[in-house]
Coordinates of C-alpha atoms in Angstrom, one line a residue:
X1 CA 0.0 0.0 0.0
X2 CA 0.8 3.5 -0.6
X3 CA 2.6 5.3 2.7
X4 CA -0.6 6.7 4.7
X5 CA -3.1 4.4 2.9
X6 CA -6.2 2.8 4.9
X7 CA -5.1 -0.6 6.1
X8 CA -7.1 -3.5 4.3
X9 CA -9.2 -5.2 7.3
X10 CA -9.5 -8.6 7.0
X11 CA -10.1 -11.3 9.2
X12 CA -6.9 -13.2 10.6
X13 CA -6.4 -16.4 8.9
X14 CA -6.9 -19.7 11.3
X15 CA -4.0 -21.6 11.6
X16 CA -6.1 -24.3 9.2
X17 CA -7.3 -22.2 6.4
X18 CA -11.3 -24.0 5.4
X19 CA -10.5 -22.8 1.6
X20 CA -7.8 -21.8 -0.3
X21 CA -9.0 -18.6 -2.2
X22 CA -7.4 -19.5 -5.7
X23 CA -7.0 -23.0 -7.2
X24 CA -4.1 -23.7 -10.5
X25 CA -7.0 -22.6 -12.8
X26 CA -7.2 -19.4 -14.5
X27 CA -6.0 -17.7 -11.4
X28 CA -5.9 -13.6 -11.3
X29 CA -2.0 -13.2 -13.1
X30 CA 0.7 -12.6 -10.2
X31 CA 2.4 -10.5 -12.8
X32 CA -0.5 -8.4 -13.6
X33 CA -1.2 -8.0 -9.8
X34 CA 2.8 -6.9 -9.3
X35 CA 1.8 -4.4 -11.9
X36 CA -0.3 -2.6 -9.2
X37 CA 2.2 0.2 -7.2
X38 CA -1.0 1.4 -5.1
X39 CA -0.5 4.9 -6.3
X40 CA -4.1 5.4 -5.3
X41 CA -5.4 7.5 -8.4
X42 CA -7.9 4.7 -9.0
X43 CA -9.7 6.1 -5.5
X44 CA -11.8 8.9 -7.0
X45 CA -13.2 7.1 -9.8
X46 CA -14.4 3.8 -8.0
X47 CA -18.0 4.3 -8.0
X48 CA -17.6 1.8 -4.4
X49 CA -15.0 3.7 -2.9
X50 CA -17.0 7.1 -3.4
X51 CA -19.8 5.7 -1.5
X52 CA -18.0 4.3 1.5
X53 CA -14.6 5.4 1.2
X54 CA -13.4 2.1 2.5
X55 CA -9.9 1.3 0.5
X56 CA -11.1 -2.9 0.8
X57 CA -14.1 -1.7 -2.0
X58 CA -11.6 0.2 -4.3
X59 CA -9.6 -1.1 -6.9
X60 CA -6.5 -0.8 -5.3
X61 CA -7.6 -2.7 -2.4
X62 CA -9.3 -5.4 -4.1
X63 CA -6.0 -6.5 -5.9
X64 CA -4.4 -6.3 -2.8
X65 CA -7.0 -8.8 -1.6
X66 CA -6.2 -10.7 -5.0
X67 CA -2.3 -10.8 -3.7
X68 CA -3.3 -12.4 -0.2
X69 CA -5.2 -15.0 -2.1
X70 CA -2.3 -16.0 -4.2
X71 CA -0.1 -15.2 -1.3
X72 CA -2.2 -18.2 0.8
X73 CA -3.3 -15.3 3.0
X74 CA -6.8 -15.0 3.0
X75 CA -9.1 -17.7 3.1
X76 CA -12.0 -18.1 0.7
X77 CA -15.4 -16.6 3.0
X78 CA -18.5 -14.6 2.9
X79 CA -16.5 -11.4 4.1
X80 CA -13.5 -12.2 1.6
X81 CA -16.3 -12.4 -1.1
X82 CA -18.0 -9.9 -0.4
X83 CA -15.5 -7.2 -1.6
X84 CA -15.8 -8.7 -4.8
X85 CA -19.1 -8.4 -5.1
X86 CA -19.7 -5.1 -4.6
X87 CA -17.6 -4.5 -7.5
X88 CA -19.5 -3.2 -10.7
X89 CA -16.8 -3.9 -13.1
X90 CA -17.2 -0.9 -14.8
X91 CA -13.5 -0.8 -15.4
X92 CA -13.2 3.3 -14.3
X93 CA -10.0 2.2 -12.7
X94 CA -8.7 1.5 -16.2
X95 CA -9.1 4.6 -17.3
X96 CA -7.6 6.0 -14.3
X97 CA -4.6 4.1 -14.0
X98 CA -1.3 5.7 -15.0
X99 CA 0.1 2.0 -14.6
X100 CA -1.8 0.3 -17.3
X101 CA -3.2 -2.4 -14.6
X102 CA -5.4 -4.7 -16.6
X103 CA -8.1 -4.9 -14.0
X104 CA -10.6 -5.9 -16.2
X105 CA -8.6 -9.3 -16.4
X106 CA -7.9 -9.4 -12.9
X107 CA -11.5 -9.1 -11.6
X108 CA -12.6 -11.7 -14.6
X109 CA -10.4 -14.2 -13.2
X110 CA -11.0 -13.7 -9.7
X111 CA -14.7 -13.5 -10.2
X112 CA -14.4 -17.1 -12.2
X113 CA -12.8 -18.8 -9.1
X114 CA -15.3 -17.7 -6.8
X115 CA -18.5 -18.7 -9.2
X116 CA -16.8 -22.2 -9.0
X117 CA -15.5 -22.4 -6.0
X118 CA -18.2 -20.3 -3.4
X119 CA -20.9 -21.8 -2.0
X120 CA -23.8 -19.0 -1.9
X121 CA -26.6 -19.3 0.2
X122 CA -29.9 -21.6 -1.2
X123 CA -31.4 -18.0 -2.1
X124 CA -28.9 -16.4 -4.0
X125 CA -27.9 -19.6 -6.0
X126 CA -31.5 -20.1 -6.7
X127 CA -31.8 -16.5 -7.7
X128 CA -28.5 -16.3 -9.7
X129 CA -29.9 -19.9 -11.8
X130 CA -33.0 -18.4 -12.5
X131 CA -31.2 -15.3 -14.1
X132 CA -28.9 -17.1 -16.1
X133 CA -31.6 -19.5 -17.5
X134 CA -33.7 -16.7 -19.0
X135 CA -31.7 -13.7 -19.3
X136 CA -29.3 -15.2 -22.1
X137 CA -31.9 -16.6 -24.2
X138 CA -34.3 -14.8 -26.3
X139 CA -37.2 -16.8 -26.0
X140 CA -37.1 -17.7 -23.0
X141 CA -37.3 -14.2 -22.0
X142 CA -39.7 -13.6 -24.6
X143 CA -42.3 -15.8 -22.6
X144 CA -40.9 -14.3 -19.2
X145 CA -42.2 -10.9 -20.4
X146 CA -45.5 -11.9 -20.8
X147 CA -46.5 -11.1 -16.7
X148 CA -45.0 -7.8 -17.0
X149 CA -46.9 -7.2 -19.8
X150 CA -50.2 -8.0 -18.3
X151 CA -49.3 -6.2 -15.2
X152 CA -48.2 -2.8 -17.5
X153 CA -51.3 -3.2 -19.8
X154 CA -54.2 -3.7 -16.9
X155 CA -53.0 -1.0 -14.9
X156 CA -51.7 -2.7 -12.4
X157 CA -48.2 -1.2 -12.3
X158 CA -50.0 2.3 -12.4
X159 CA -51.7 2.0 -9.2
X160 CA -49.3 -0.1 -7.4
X161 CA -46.6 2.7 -8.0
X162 CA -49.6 5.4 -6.9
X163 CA -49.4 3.6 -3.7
X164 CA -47.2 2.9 -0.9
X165 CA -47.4 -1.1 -1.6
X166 CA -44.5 -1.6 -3.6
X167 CA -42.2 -0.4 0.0
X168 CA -43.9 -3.4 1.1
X169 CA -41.8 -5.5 -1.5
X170 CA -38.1 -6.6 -0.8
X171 CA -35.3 -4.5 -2.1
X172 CA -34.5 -6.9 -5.0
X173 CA -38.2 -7.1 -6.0
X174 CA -38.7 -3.1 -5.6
X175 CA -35.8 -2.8 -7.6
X176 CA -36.8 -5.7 -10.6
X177 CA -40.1 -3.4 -10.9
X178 CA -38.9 0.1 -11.1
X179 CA -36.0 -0.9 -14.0
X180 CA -38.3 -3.1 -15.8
X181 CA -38.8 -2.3 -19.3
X182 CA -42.1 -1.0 -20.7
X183 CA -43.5 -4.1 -22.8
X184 CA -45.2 -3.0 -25.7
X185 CA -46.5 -5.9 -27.5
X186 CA -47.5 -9.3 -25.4
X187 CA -45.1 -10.8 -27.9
X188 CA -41.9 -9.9 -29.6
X189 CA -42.1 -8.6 -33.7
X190 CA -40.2 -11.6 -35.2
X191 CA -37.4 -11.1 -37.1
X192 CA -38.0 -12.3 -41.0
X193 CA -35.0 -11.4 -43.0
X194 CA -31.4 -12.0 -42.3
X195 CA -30.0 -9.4 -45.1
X196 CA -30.6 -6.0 -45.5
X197 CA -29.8 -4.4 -48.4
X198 CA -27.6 -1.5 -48.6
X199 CA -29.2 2.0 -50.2
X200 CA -27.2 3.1 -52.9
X201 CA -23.5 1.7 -53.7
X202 CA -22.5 -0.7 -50.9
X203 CA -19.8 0.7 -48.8
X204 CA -19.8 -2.5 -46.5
X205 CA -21.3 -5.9 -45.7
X206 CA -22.4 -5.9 -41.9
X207 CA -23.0 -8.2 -39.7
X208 CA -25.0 -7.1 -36.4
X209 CA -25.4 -8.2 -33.1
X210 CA -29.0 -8.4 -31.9
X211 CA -28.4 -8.9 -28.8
X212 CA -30.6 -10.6 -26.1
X213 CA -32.5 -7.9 -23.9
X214 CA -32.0 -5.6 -26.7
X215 CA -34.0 -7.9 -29.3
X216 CA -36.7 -8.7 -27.0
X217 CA -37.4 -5.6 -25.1
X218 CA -35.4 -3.1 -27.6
X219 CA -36.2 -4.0 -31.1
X220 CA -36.8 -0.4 -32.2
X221 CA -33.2 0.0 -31.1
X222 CA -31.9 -2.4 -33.7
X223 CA -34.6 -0.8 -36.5
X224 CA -32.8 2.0 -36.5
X225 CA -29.6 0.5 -36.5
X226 CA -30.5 -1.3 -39.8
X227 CA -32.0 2.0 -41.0
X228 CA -29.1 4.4 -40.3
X229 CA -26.5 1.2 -41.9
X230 CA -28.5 0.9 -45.0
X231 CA -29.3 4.6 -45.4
X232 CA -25.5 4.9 -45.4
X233 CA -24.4 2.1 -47.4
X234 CA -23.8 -0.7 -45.3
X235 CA -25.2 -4.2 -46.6
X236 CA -26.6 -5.4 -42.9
X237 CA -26.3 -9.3 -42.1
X238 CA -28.7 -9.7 -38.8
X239 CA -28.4 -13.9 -38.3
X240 CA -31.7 -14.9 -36.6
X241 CA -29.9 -17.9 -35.4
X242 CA -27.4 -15.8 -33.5
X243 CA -27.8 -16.5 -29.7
X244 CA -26.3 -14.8 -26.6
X245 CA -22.8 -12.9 -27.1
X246 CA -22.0 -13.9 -22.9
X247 CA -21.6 -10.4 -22.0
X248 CA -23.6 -11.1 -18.9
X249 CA -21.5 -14.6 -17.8
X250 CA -18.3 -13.8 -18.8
X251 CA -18.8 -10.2 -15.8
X252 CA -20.6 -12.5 -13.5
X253 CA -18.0 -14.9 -13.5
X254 CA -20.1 -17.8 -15.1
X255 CA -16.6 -18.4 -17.6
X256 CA -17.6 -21.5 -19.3
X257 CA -20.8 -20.8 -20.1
X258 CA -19.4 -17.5 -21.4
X259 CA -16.7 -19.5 -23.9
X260 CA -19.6 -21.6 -24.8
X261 CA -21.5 -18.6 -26.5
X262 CA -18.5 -16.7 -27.2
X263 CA -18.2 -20.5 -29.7
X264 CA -21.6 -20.0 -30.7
X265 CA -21.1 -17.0 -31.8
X266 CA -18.3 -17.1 -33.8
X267 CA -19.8 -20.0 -36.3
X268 CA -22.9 -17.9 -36.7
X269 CA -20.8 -15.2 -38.0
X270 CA -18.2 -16.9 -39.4
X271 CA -20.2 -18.3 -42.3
X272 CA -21.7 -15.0 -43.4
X273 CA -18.3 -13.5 -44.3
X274 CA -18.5 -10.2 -43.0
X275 CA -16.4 -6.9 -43.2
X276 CA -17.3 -6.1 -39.7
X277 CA -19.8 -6.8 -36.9
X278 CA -21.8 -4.0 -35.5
X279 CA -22.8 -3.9 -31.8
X280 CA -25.1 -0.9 -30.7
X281 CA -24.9 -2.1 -26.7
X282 CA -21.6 -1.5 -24.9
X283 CA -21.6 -4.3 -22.1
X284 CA -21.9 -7.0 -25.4
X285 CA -19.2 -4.9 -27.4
X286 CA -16.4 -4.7 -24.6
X287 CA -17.1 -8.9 -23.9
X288 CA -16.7 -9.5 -28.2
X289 CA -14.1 -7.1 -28.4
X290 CA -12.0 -9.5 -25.5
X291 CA -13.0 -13.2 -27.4
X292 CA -9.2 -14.2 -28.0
X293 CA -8.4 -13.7 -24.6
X294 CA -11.3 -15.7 -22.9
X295 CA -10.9 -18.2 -25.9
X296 CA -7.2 -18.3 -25.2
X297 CA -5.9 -21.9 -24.1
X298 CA -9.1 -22.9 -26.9
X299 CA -7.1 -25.1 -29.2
X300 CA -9.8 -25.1 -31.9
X301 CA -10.7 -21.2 -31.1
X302 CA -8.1 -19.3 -29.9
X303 CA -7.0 -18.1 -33.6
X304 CA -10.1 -17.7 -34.9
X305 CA -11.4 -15.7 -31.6
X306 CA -8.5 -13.3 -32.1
X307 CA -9.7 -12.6 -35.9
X308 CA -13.7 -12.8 -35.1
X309 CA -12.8 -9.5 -32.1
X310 CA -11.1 -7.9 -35.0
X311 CA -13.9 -7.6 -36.6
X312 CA -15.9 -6.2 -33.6
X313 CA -17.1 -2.7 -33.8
X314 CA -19.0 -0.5 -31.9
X315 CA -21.8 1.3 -33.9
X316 CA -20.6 4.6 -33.3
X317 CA -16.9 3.2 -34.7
X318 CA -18.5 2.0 -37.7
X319 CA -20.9 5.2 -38.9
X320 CA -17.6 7.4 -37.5
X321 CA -15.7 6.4 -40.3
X322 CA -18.0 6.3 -43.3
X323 CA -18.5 10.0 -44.6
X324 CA -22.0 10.6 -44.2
X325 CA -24.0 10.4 -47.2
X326 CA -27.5 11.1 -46.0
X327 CA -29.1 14.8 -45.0
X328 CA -30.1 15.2 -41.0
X329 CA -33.1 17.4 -40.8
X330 CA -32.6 19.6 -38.2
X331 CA -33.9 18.5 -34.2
X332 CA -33.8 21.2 -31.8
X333 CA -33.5 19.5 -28.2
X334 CA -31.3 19.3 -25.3
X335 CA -29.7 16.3 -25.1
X336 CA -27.7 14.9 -22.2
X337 CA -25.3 12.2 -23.3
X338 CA -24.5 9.3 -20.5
X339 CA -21.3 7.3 -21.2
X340 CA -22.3 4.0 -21.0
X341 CA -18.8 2.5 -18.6
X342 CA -18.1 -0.8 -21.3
X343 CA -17.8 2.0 -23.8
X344 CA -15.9 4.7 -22.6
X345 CA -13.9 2.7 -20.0
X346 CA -13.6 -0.8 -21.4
X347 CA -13.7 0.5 -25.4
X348 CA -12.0 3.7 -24.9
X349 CA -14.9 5.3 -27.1
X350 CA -16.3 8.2 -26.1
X351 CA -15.4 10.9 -29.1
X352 CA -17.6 9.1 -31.7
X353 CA -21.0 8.9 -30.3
X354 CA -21.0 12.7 -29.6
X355 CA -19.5 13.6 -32.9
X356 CA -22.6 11.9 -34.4
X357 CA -25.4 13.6 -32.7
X358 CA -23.5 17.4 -33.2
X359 CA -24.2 16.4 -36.7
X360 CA -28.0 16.9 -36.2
X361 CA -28.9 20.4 -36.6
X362 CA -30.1 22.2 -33.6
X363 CA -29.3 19.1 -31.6
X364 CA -27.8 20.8 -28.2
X365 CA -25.8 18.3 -26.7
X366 CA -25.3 18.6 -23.1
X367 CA -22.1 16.8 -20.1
X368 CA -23.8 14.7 -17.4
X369 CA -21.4 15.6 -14.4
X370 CA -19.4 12.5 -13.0
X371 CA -19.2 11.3 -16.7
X372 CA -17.0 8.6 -15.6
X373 CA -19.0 7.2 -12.8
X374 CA -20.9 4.2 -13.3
X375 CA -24.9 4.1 -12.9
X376 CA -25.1 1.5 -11.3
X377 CA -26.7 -0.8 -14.0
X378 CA -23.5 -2.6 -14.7
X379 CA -24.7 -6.2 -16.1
X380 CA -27.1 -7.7 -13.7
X381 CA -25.1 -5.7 -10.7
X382 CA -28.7 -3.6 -9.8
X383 CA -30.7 -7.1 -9.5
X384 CA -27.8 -9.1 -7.0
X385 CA -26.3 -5.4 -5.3
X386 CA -29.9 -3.1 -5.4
X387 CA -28.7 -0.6 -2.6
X388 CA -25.4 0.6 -4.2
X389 CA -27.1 0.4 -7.6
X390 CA -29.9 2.4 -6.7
X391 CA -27.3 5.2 -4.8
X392 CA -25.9 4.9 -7.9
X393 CA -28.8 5.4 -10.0
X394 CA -29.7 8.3 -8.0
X395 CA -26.6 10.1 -7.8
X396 CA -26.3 10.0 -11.7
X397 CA -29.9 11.0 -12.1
X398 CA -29.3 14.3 -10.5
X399 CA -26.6 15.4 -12.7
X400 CA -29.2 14.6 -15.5
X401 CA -31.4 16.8 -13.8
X402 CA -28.9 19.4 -13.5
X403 CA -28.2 19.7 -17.4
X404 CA -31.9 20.5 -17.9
X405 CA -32.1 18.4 -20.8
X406 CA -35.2 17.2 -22.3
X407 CA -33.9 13.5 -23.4
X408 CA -31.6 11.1 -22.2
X409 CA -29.6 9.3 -24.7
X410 CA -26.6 6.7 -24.2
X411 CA -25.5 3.1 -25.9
X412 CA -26.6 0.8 -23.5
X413 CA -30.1 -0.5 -22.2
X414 CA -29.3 -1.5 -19.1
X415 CA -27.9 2.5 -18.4
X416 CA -31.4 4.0 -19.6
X417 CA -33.3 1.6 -17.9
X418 CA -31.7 2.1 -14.6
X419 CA -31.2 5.8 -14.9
X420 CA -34.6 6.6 -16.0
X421 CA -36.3 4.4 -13.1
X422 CA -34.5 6.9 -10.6
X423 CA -36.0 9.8 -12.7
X424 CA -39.2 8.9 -12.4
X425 CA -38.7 7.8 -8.7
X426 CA -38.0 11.5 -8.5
X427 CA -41.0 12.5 -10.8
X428 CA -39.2 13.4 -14.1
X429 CA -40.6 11.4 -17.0
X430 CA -37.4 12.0 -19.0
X431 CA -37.3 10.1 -22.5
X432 CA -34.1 8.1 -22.6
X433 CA -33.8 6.6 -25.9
X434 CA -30.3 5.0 -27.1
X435 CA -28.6 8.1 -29.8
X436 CA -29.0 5.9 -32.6
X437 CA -32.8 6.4 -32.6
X438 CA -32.3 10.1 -32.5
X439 CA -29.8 9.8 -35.9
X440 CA -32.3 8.1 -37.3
X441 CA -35.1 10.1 -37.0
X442 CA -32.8 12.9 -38.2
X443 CA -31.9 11.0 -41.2
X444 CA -35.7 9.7 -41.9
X445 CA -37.3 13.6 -40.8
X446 CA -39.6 11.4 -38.4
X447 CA -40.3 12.2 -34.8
X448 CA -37.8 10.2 -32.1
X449 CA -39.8 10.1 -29.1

């Protein structure tokens, strides 16, 4: 630790230790924890370590942690879990670091041994299941949607949030409600084509990501990201077989089901020969982008991972570099712009999104304050961690407020979800759409909202 840094507190190891923290698997790298000289700039931008100010829930701390694992100086507990747990993997401390720590690895690999190592309580294992076995699959969370579209479309949702008995509720189940996505159809619009033709001279063939929240719950999302490719050139390619990129395992620390997809996905695209894939949601583009390493000790994959996150593009990347060849009517709004964390953190991309909605005329586009804090959102963090993601959610709220814009935008779901549920909680029914709607309805002269 750096000289006058917080002492880590943790508990003094028995002279029998019940669990090793780390077995010879895919431990965190001692090389990459060496790498770590506790300077301490990583403090300010921990989302964690603003909230308590405890150094055990900062980045620093928690590969310090890492070290008395490998060092056989911790022992593998609730309390010892715990500090991993709490973090959102939003990778700020990346961005931060003068060092060039690869947290991002480090918390992967440590979040991997605990998954298979932990035992949770009956609760959260039976929770964390449940999760895993819907959110990943499109159907599945197809037909899971169908309550919450009967409880939107009776009413039921508006007089339960009228009254007080959604307090009632537990924390997990208060906070499952108020991020839950409007439904606007009891069932999906299902995809018919796989190619989309460019307009004009092709520029490039596209493949695209669909996604698995995004298709079921976002699907106007991905409309306009076919419109806005085609308008500009771009042949799209849009597999309907395509399943789950792992985005959501790979952060939890569910690794192989993670490689499974991250397989999966690779043949899907692999036989449509494709300049580059397109990925309009950031938590899915910072996983696809990282293939060759997760894929690494993969005989079969590990080369062909490596060339597959090559080809991996965020949106924003993609339209950046293609001189625009459509007109954008004019849209005179205030915009406020929220970095979504796996794109400005993970991706390093923060220059091109903005750059495409100054493009609108009369678009004003507007800083959130704390642009590098996360919201909270983070994967599946705000369903398993609900109190820090709804601080979170809060806190980032208010600097939206403060911008007095009159739309959210951002490039991720899981960010306007959570940060629009603490709007309303605060009673501001602020759209939050993701920017490539509002490019589109530039492009198209049709109304956004």
């Amino acid at each position: 630790m750096a000289a006058g840094s917080e002492q880590i507190e943790v508990p003094a190891p028995s002279q029998r230790l019940p669990l090793a923290v780390f077995d010879g698997h895919r431990p965190p790298s001692a090389e990459l924890v060496s790498e770590c000289v506790h300077c301490g700039f990583c403090l300010p931008a921990c989302p964690t370590y603003l909230l308590w100010g405890r150094e055990a829930d900062s980045p620093r701390g928690r590969i310090y942690l890492m070290k008395m694992g490998l060092d056989q100086q911790a022992q593998l507990d609730a309390n010892y879990v715990s500090h991993f747990d709490t973090c959102l993997g939003c990778m700020a401390c990346l961005t931060a670091c003068p060092s060039g720590v690869k947290y991002d690895q480090l918390i992967e690999a440590t979040r991997a041994q605990i998954e298979r190592r932990h035992v949770r309580s009956r609760w959260e294992r039976l929770f964390r299941r449940l999760m895993f076995a819907i959110l990943p699959y499109p159907r599945r969370l197809a037909f899971a949607a169908l309550p919450l579209w009967a409880y939107q479309r009776s009413g039921l949702q508006r007089l339960l949030r009228r009254s007080n008995l959604l307090k009632l509720l537990p924390e997990r189940a208060r906070m499952i409600e108020a991020i839950a996505p409007t439904v606007r159809r009891a069932w999906p619009r299902r995809e018919t084509a796989e190619v989309f033709p460019a307009i004009g001279q092709r520029r490039l063939r596209v493949g695209m990501l669909l996604g698995c929240v995004q298709r079921v719950f976002f699907d106007e999302v991905n409309r306009s990201t076919i419109s806005v490719l085609q308008a500009e050139g771009c042949e799209v390619v849009a597999p309907i077989a395509q399943g789950c990129c792992g985005a959501l395992m790979l952060h939890a620390g569910q690794e192989e089901s993670a490689m499974d997809f991250a397989r999966r996905m690779i043949d899907t695209f692999d036989a449509m020969q494709v300049d580059v894939i397109a990925i309009n949601s950031a938590g899915c583009g910072s996983a696809m982008k990282e293939y060759g390493h997760l894929l690494r000790d993969d005989p079969d994959y590990a080369q062909r991972a490596k060339a597959f996150s090559a080809k991996c593009r965020d949106l924003s990347e993609i339209l950046g570099e293609l001189p625009p060849r459509t007109r954008r009517s004019p849209m005179p709004m205030r915009v406020a712009f929220h970095d979504a964390c796996h794109l400005q953190h993970a991706q390093k991309i923060t220059a091109q999104p903005r750059q495409l909605l100054k493009s609108i005329v009369g678009l004003h586009l507007l800083e959130i304050g704390e642009a590098g804090v996360c919201c909270g959102s983070a994967g599946i963090y705000n369903l398993v961690q609900p109190r820090t993601a709804r601080e979170l959610g809060d806190r980032k709220a208010r600097h939206v407020l403060e911008t007095g814009a009159e739309v959210l935008a951002s490039a991720n779901p899981g960010c306007l979800l959570q940060i629009r549920a603490s709007l309303l909680a605060m009673g501001y029914d602020i759209p939050a759409v993701h920017w490539i709607q509002l490019l589109d309805a530039s492009i198209h002269g049709t109304i956004p909202l």
